[in-house]
PDB file of C-alpha atoms in Angstrom:
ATOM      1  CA  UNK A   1      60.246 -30.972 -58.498  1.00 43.00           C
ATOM      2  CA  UNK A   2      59.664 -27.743 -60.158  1.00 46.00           C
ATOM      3  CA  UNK A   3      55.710 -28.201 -59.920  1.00 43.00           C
ATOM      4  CA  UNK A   4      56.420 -28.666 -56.236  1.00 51.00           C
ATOM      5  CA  UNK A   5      58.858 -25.966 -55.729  1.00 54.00           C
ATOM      6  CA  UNK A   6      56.103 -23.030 -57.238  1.00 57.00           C
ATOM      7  CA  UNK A   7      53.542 -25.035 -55.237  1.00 54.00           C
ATOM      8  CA  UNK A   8      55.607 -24.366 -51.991  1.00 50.00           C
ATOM      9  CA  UNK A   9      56.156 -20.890 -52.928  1.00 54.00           C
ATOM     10  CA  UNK A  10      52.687 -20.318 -53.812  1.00 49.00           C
ATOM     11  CA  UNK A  11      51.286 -21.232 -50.491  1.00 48.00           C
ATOM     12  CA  UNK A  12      54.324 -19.514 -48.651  1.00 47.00           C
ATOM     13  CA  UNK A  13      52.859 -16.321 -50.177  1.00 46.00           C
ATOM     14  CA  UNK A  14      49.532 -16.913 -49.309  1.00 47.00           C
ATOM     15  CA  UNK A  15      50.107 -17.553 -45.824  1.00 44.00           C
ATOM     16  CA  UNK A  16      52.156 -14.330 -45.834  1.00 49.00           C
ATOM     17  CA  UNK A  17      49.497 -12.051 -47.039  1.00 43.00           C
ATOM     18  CA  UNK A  18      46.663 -14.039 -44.698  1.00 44.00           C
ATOM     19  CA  UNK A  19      48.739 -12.636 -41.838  1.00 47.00           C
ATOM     20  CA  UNK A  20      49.263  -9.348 -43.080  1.00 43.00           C
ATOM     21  CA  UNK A  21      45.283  -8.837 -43.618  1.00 44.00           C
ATOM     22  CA  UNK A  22      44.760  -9.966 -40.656  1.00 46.00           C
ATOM     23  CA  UNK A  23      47.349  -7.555 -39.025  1.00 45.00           C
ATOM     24  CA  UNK A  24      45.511  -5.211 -41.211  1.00 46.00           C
ATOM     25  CA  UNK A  25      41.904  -6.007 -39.143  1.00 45.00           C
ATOM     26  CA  UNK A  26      43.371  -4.238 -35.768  1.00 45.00           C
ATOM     27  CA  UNK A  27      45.782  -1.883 -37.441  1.00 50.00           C
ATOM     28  CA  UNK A  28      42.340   0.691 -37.180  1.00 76.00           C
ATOM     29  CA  UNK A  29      41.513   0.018 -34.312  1.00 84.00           C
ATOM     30  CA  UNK A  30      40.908   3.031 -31.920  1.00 88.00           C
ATOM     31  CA  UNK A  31      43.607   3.010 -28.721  1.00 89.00           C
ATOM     32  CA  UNK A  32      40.127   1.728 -26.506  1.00 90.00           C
ATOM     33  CA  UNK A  33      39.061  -0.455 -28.582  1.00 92.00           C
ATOM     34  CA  UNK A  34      42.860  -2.502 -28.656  1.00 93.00           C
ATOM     35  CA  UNK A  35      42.734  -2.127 -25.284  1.00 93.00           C
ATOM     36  CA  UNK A  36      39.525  -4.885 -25.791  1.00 94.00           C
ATOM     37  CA  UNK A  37      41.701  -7.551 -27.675  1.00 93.00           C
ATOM     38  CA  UNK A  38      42.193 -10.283 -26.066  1.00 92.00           C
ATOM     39  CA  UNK A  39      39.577  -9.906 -23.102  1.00 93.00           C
ATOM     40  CA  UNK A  40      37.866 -13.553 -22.139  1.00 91.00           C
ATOM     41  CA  UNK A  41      35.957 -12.888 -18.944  1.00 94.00           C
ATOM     42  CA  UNK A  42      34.807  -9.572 -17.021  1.00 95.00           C
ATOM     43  CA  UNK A  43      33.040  -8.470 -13.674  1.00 96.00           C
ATOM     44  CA  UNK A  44      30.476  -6.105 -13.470  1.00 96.00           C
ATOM     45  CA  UNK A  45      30.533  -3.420 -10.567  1.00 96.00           C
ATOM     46  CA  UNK A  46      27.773  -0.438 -10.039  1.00 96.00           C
ATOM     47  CA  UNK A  47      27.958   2.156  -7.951  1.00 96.00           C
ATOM     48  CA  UNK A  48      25.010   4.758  -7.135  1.00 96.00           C
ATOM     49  CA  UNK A  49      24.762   7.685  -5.259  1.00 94.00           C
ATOM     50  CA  UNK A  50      21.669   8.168  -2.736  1.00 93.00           C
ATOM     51  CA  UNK A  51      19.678  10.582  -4.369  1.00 90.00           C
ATOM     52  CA  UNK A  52      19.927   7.846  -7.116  1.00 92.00           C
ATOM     53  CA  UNK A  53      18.533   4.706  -5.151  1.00 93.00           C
ATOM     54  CA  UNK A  54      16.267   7.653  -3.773  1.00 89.00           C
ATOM     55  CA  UNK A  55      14.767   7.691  -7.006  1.00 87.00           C
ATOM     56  CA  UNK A  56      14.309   4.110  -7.627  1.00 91.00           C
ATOM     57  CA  UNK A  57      17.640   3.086  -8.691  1.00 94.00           C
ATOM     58  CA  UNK A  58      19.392  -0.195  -6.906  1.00 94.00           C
ATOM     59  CA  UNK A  59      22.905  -1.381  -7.455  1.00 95.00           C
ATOM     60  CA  UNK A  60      22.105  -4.945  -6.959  1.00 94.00           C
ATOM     61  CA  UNK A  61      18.921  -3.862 -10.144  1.00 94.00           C
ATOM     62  CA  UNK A  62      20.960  -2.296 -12.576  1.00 95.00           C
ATOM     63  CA  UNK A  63      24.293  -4.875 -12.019  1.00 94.00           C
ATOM     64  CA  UNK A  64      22.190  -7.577 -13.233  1.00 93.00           C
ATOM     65  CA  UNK A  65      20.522  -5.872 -16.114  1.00 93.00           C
ATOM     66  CA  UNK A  66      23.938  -5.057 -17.274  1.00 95.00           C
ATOM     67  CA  UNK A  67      25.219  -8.393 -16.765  1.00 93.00           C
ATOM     68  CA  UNK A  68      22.207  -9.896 -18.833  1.00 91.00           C
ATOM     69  CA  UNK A  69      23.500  -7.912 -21.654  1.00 90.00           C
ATOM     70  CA  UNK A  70      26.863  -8.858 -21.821  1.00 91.00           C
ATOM     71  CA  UNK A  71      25.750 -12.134 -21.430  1.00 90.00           C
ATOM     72  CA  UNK A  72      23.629 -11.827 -24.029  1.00 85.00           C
ATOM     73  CA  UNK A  73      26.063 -10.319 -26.434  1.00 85.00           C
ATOM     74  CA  UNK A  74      28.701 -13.607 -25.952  1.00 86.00           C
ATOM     75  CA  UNK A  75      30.480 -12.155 -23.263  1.00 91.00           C
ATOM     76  CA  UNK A  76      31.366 -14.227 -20.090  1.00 92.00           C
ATOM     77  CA  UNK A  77      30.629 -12.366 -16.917  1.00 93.00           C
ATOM     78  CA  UNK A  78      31.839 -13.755 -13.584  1.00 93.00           C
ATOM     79  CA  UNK A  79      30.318 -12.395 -10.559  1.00 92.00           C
ATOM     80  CA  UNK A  80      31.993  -9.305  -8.654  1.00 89.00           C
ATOM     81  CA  UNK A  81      33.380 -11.132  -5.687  1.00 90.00           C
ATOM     82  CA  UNK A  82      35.496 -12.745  -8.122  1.00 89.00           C
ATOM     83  CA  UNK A  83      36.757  -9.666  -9.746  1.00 86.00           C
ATOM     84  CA  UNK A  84      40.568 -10.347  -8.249  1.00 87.00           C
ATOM     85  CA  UNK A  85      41.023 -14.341  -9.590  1.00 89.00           C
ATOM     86  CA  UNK A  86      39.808 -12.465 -13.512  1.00 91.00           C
ATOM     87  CA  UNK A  87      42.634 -12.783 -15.870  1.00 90.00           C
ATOM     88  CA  UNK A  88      43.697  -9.409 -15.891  1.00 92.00           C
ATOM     89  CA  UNK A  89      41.123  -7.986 -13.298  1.00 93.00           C
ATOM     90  CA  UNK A  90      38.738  -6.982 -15.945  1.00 95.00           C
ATOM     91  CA  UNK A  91      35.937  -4.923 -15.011  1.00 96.00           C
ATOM     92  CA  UNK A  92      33.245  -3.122 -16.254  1.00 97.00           C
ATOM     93  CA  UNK A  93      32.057  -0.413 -13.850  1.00 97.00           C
ATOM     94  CA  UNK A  94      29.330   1.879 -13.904  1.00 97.00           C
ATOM     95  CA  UNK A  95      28.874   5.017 -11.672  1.00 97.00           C
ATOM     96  CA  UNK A  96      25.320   6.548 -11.135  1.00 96.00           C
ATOM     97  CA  UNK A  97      24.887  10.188 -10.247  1.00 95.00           C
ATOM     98  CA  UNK A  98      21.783  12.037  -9.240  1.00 93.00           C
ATOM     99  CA  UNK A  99      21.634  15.528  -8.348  1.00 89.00           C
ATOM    100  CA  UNK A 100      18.498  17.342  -7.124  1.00 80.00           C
ATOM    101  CA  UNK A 101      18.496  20.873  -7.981  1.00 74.00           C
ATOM    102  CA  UNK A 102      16.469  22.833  -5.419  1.00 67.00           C
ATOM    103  CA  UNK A 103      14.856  25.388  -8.110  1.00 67.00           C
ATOM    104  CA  UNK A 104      14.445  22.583 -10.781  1.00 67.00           C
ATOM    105  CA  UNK A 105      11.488  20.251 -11.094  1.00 74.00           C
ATOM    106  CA  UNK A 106      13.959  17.840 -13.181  1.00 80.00           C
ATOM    107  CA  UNK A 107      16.880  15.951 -12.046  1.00 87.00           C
ATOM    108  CA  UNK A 108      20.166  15.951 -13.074  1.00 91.00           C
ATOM    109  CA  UNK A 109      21.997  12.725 -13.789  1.00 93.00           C
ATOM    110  CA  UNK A 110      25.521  11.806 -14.874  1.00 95.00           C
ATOM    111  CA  UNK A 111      26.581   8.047 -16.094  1.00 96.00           C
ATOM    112  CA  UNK A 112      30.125   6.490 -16.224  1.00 97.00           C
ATOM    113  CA  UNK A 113      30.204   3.447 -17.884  1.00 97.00           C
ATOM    114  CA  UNK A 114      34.196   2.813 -17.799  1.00 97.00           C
ATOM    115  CA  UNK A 115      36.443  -0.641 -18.102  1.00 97.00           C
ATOM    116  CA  UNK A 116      39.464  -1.245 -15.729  1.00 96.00           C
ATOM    117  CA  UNK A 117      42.250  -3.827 -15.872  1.00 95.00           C
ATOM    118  CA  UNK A 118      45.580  -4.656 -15.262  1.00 94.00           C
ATOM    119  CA  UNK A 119      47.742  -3.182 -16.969  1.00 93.00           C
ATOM    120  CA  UNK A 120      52.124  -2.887 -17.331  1.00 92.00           C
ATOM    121  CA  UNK A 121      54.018   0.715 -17.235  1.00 90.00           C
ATOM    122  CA  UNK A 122      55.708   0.995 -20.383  1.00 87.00           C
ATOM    123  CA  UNK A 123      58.906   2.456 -18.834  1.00 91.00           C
ATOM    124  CA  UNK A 124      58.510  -0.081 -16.211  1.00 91.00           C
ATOM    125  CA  UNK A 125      57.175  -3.420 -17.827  1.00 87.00           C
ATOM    126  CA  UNK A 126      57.008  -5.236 -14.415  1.00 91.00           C
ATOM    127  CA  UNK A 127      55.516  -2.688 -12.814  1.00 93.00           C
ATOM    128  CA  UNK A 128      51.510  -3.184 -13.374  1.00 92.00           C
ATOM    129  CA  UNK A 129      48.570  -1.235 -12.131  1.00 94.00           C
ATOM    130  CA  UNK A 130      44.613  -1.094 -12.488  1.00 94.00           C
ATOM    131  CA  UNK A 131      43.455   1.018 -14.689  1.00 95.00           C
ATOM    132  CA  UNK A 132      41.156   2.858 -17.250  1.00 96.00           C
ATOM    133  CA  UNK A 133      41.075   1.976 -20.283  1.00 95.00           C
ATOM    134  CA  UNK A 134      37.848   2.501 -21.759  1.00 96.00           C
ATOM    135  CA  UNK A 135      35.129   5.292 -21.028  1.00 96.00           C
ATOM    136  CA  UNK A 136      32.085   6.756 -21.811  1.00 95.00           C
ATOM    137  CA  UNK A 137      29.941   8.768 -19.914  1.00 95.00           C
ATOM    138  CA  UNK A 138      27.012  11.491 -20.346  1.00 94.00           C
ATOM    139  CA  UNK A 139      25.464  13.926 -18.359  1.00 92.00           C
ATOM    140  CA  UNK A 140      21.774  14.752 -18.602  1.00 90.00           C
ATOM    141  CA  UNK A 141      18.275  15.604 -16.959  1.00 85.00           C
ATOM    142  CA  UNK A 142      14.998  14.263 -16.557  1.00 83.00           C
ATOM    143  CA  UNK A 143      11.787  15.157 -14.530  1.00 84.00           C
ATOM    144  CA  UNK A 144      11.857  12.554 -11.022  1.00 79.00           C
ATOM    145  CA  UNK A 145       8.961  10.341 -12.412  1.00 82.00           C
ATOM    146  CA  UNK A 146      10.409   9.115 -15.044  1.00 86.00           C
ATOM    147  CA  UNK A 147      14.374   9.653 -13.988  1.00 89.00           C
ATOM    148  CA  UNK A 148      14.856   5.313 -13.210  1.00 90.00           C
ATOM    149  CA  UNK A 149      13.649   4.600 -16.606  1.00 90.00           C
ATOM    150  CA  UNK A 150      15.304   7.041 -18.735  1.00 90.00           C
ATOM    151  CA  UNK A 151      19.027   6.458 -16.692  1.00 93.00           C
ATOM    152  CA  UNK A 152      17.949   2.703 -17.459  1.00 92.00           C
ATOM    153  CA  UNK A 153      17.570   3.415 -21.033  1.00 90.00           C
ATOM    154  CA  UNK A 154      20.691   5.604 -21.533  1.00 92.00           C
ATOM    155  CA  UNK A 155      22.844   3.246 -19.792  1.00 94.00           C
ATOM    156  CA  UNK A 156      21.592   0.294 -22.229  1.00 91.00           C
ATOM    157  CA  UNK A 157      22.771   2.310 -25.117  1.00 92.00           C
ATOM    158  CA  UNK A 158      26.217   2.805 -23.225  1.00 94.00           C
ATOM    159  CA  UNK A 159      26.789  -0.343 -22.807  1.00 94.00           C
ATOM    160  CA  UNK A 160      25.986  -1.115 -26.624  1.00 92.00           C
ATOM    161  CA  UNK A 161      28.714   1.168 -27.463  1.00 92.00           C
ATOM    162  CA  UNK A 162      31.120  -1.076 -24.977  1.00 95.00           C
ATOM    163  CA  UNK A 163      29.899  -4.398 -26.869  1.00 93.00           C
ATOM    164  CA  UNK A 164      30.157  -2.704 -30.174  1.00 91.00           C
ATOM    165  CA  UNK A 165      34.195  -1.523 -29.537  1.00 92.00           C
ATOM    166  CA  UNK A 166      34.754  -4.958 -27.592  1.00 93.00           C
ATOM    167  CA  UNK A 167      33.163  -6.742 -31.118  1.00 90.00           C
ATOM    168  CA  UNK A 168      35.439  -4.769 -33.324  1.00 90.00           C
ATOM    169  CA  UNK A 169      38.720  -6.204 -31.403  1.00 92.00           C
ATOM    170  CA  UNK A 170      37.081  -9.840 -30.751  1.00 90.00           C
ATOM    171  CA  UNK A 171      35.379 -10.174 -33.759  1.00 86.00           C
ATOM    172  CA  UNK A 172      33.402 -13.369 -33.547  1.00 73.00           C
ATOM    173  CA  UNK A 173      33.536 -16.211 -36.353  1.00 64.00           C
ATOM    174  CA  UNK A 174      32.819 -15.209 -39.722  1.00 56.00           C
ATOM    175  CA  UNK A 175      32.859 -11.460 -38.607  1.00 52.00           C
ATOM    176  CA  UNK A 176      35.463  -9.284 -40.160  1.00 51.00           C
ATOM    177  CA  UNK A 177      35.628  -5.519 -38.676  1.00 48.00           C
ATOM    178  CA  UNK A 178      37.492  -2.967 -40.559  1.00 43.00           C
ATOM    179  CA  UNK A 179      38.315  -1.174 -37.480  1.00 45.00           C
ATOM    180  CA  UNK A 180      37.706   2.534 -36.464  1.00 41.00           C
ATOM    181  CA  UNK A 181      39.840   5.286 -38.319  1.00 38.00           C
ATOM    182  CA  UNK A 182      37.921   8.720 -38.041  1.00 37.00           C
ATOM    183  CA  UNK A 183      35.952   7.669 -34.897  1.00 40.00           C
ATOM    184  CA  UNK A 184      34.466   4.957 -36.162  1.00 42.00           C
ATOM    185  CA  UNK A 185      33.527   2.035 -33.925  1.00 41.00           C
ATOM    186  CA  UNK A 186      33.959  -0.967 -36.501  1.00 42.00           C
ATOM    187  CA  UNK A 187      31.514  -2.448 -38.138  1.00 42.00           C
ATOM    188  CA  UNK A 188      31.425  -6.228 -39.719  1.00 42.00           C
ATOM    189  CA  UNK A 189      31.739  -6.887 -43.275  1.00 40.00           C
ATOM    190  CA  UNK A 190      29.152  -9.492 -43.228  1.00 39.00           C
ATOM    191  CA  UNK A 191      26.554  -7.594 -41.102  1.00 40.00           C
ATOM    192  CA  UNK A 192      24.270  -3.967 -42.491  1.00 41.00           C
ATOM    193  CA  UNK A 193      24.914  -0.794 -41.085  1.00 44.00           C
ATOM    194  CA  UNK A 194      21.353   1.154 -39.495  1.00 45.00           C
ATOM    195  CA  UNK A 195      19.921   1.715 -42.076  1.00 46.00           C
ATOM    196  CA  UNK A 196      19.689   5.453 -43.220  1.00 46.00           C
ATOM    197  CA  UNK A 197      15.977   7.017 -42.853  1.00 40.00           C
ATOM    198  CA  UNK A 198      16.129   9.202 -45.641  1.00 44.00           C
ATOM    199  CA  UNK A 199      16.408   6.079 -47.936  1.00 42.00           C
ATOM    200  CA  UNK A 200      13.624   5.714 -50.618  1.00 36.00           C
ATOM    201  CA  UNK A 201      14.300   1.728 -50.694  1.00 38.00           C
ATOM    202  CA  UNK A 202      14.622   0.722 -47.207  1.00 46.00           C
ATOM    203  CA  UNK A 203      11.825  -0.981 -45.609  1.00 57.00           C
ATOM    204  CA  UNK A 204      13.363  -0.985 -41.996  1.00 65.00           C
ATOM    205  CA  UNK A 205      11.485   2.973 -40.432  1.00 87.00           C
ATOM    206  CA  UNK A 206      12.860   1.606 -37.132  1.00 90.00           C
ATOM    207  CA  UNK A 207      15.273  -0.338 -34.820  1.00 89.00           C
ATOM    208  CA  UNK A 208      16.727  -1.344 -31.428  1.00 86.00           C
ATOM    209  CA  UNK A 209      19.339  -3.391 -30.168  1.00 83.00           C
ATOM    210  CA  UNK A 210      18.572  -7.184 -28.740  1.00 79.00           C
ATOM    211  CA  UNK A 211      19.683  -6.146 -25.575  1.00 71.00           C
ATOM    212  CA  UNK A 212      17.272  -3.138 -25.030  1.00 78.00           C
ATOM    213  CA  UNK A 213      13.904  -2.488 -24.459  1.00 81.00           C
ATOM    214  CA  UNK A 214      13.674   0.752 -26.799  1.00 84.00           C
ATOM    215  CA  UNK A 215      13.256   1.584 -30.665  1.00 87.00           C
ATOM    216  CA  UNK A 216      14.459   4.155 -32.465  1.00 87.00           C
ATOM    217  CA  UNK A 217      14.087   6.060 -35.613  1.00 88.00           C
ATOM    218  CA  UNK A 218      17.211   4.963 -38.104  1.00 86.00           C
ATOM    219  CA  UNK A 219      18.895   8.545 -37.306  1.00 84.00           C
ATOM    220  CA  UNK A 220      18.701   8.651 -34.181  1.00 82.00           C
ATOM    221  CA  UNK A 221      22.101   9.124 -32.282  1.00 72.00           C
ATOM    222  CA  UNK A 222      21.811   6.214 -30.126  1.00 76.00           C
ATOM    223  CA  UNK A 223      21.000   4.372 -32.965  1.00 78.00           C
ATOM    224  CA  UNK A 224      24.435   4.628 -34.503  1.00 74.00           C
ATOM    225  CA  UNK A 225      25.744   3.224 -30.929  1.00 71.00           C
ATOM    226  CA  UNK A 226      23.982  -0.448 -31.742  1.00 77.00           C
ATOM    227  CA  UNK A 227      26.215  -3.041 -31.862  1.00 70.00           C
ATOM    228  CA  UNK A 228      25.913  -4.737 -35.411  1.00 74.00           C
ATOM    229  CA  UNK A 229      25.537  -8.364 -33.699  1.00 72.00           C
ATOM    230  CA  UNK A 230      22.613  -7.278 -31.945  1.00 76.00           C
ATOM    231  CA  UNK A 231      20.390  -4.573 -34.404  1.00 83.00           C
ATOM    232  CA  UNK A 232      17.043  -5.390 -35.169  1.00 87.00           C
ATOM    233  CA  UNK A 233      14.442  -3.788 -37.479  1.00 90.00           C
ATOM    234  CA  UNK A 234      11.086  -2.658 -37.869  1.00 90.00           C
ATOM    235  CA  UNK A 235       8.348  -1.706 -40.843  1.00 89.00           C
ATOM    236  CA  UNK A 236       6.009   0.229 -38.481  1.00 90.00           C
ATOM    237  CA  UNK A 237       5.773   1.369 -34.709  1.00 89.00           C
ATOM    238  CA  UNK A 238       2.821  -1.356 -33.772  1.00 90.00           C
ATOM    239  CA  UNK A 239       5.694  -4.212 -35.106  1.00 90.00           C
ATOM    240  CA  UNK A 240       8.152  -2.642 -32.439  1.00 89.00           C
ATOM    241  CA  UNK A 241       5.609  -2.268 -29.590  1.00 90.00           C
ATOM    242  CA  UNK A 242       4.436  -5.658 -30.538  1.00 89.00           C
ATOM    243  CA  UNK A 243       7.691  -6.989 -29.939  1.00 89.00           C
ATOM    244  CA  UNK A 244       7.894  -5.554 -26.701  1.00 87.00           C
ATOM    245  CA  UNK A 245       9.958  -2.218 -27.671  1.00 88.00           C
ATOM    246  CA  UNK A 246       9.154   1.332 -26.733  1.00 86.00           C
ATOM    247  CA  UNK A 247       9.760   4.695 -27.804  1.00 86.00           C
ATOM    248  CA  UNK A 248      12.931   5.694 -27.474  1.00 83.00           C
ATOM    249  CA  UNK A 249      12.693   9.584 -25.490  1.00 75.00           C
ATOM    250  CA  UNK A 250      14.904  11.415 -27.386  1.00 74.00           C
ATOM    251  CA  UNK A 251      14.235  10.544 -31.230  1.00 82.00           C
ATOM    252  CA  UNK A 252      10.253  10.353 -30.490  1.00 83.00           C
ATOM    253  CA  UNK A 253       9.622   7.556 -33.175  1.00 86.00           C
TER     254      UNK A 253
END
């Protein structure tokens, strides 16, 4: 009875501190990221202005190359007519915005890559109402040639950072994310960081997310917004290329 009894008490207390690490997992998490737990299924809505579509950009285009990579990253996407029957009305928008400066030869563009759902007043907690909860956006130029591609690229890299915070509250099995305390996004235990560039022993010079069509040197700032699940590496710029990457614009690799 006794060997039973410590037995009994032995697995109480694991089970006890099981649930408190995994308590622990979220307890980091940033306010945007929480707001991610727990999300099943999405819709994916894009909006762009007319100077945008002027300039080669389609909303029909750029919905289905963002639904191809939240596909591709294990996310379910329904389509947009749908967006109502969602659990939750989940939806990830994203607002295009050209401007064409009259005494500039470049454009001026401004993404908003932002998620809405349903969500319950606090002081009211059967009052609910869509809204924000999750938002990135950046503002930036670009000469009208090349303006499609590099919005195209930029907004790839967004929506990396989306899939990275939406992988650090839904880690997938075997994953364990540590959360984001001091801004960071989460990152899994079992998965490498980007590797740092001024590293003597790393063999990886450059890398790119799954989901994108661009490399990047390992410093590069929209390198650190790869989602772990989905970084790749390289030895040399012909392996990237070769693999049907480019150069990303703003590290020059």
């Amino acid at each position: 009875m006794t060997i039973r009894s410590d037995t009994a008490r032995i697995a109480f207390v694991a089970v006890c501190l099981l649930t408190v690490l995994a308590a622990n997992s979220y307890a980091k998490l940033e306010p945007r990221q929480e707001s991610l737990r727990g999300v099943q299924v999405m819709t994916v809505d894009i909006s762009c202005s007319r100077d945008a579509i002027d300039a080669g950009l389609t909303e029909d285009d750029e919905g289905k190359t963002v639904e191809k990579q939240i596909e591709e990253a294990g996310i379910k996407v329904m389509p947009k007519k749908l967006w109502s029957k969602v659990p939750g009305r989940c939806q990830l928008k994203v607002t295009i915005h050209v401007y064409k400066p009259s005494d500039f030869e470049t454009f001026i563009y401004n993404l908003r890559l932002y998620f809405v759902q349903t969500v319950a007043l606090e002081r009211s907690p059967q009052t609910t109402v869509d809204a924000t909860t999750w938002e990135l956006t950046r503002l930036a130029h670009g000469p009208k040639n090349k303006l499609a591609e590099t919005v195209r690229e930029n907004l790839e890299t967004m929506v990396d950072s989306f899939i990275k915070d939406y992988r650090a509250a839904n880690p997938q099995p075997g994953e364990q994310y540590a959360g984001a305390a001091g801004g960071d996004t989460g990152t899994p235990a079992n998965v490498p960081s980007v590797p740092n560039s001024n590293s003597e022993t790393t063999e990886q010079k450059y890398v790119a997310s799954t989901s994108s069509s661009v490399f990047h040197k390992p410093d590069c700032r929209w390198a650190q917004n790869i989602s772990p699940t989905n970084l790749v590496t390289y030895k040399s710029k012909d392996e990237a290329i070769k693999d049907g990457k480019k150069p990303c614009k703003s590290c020059k690799p």
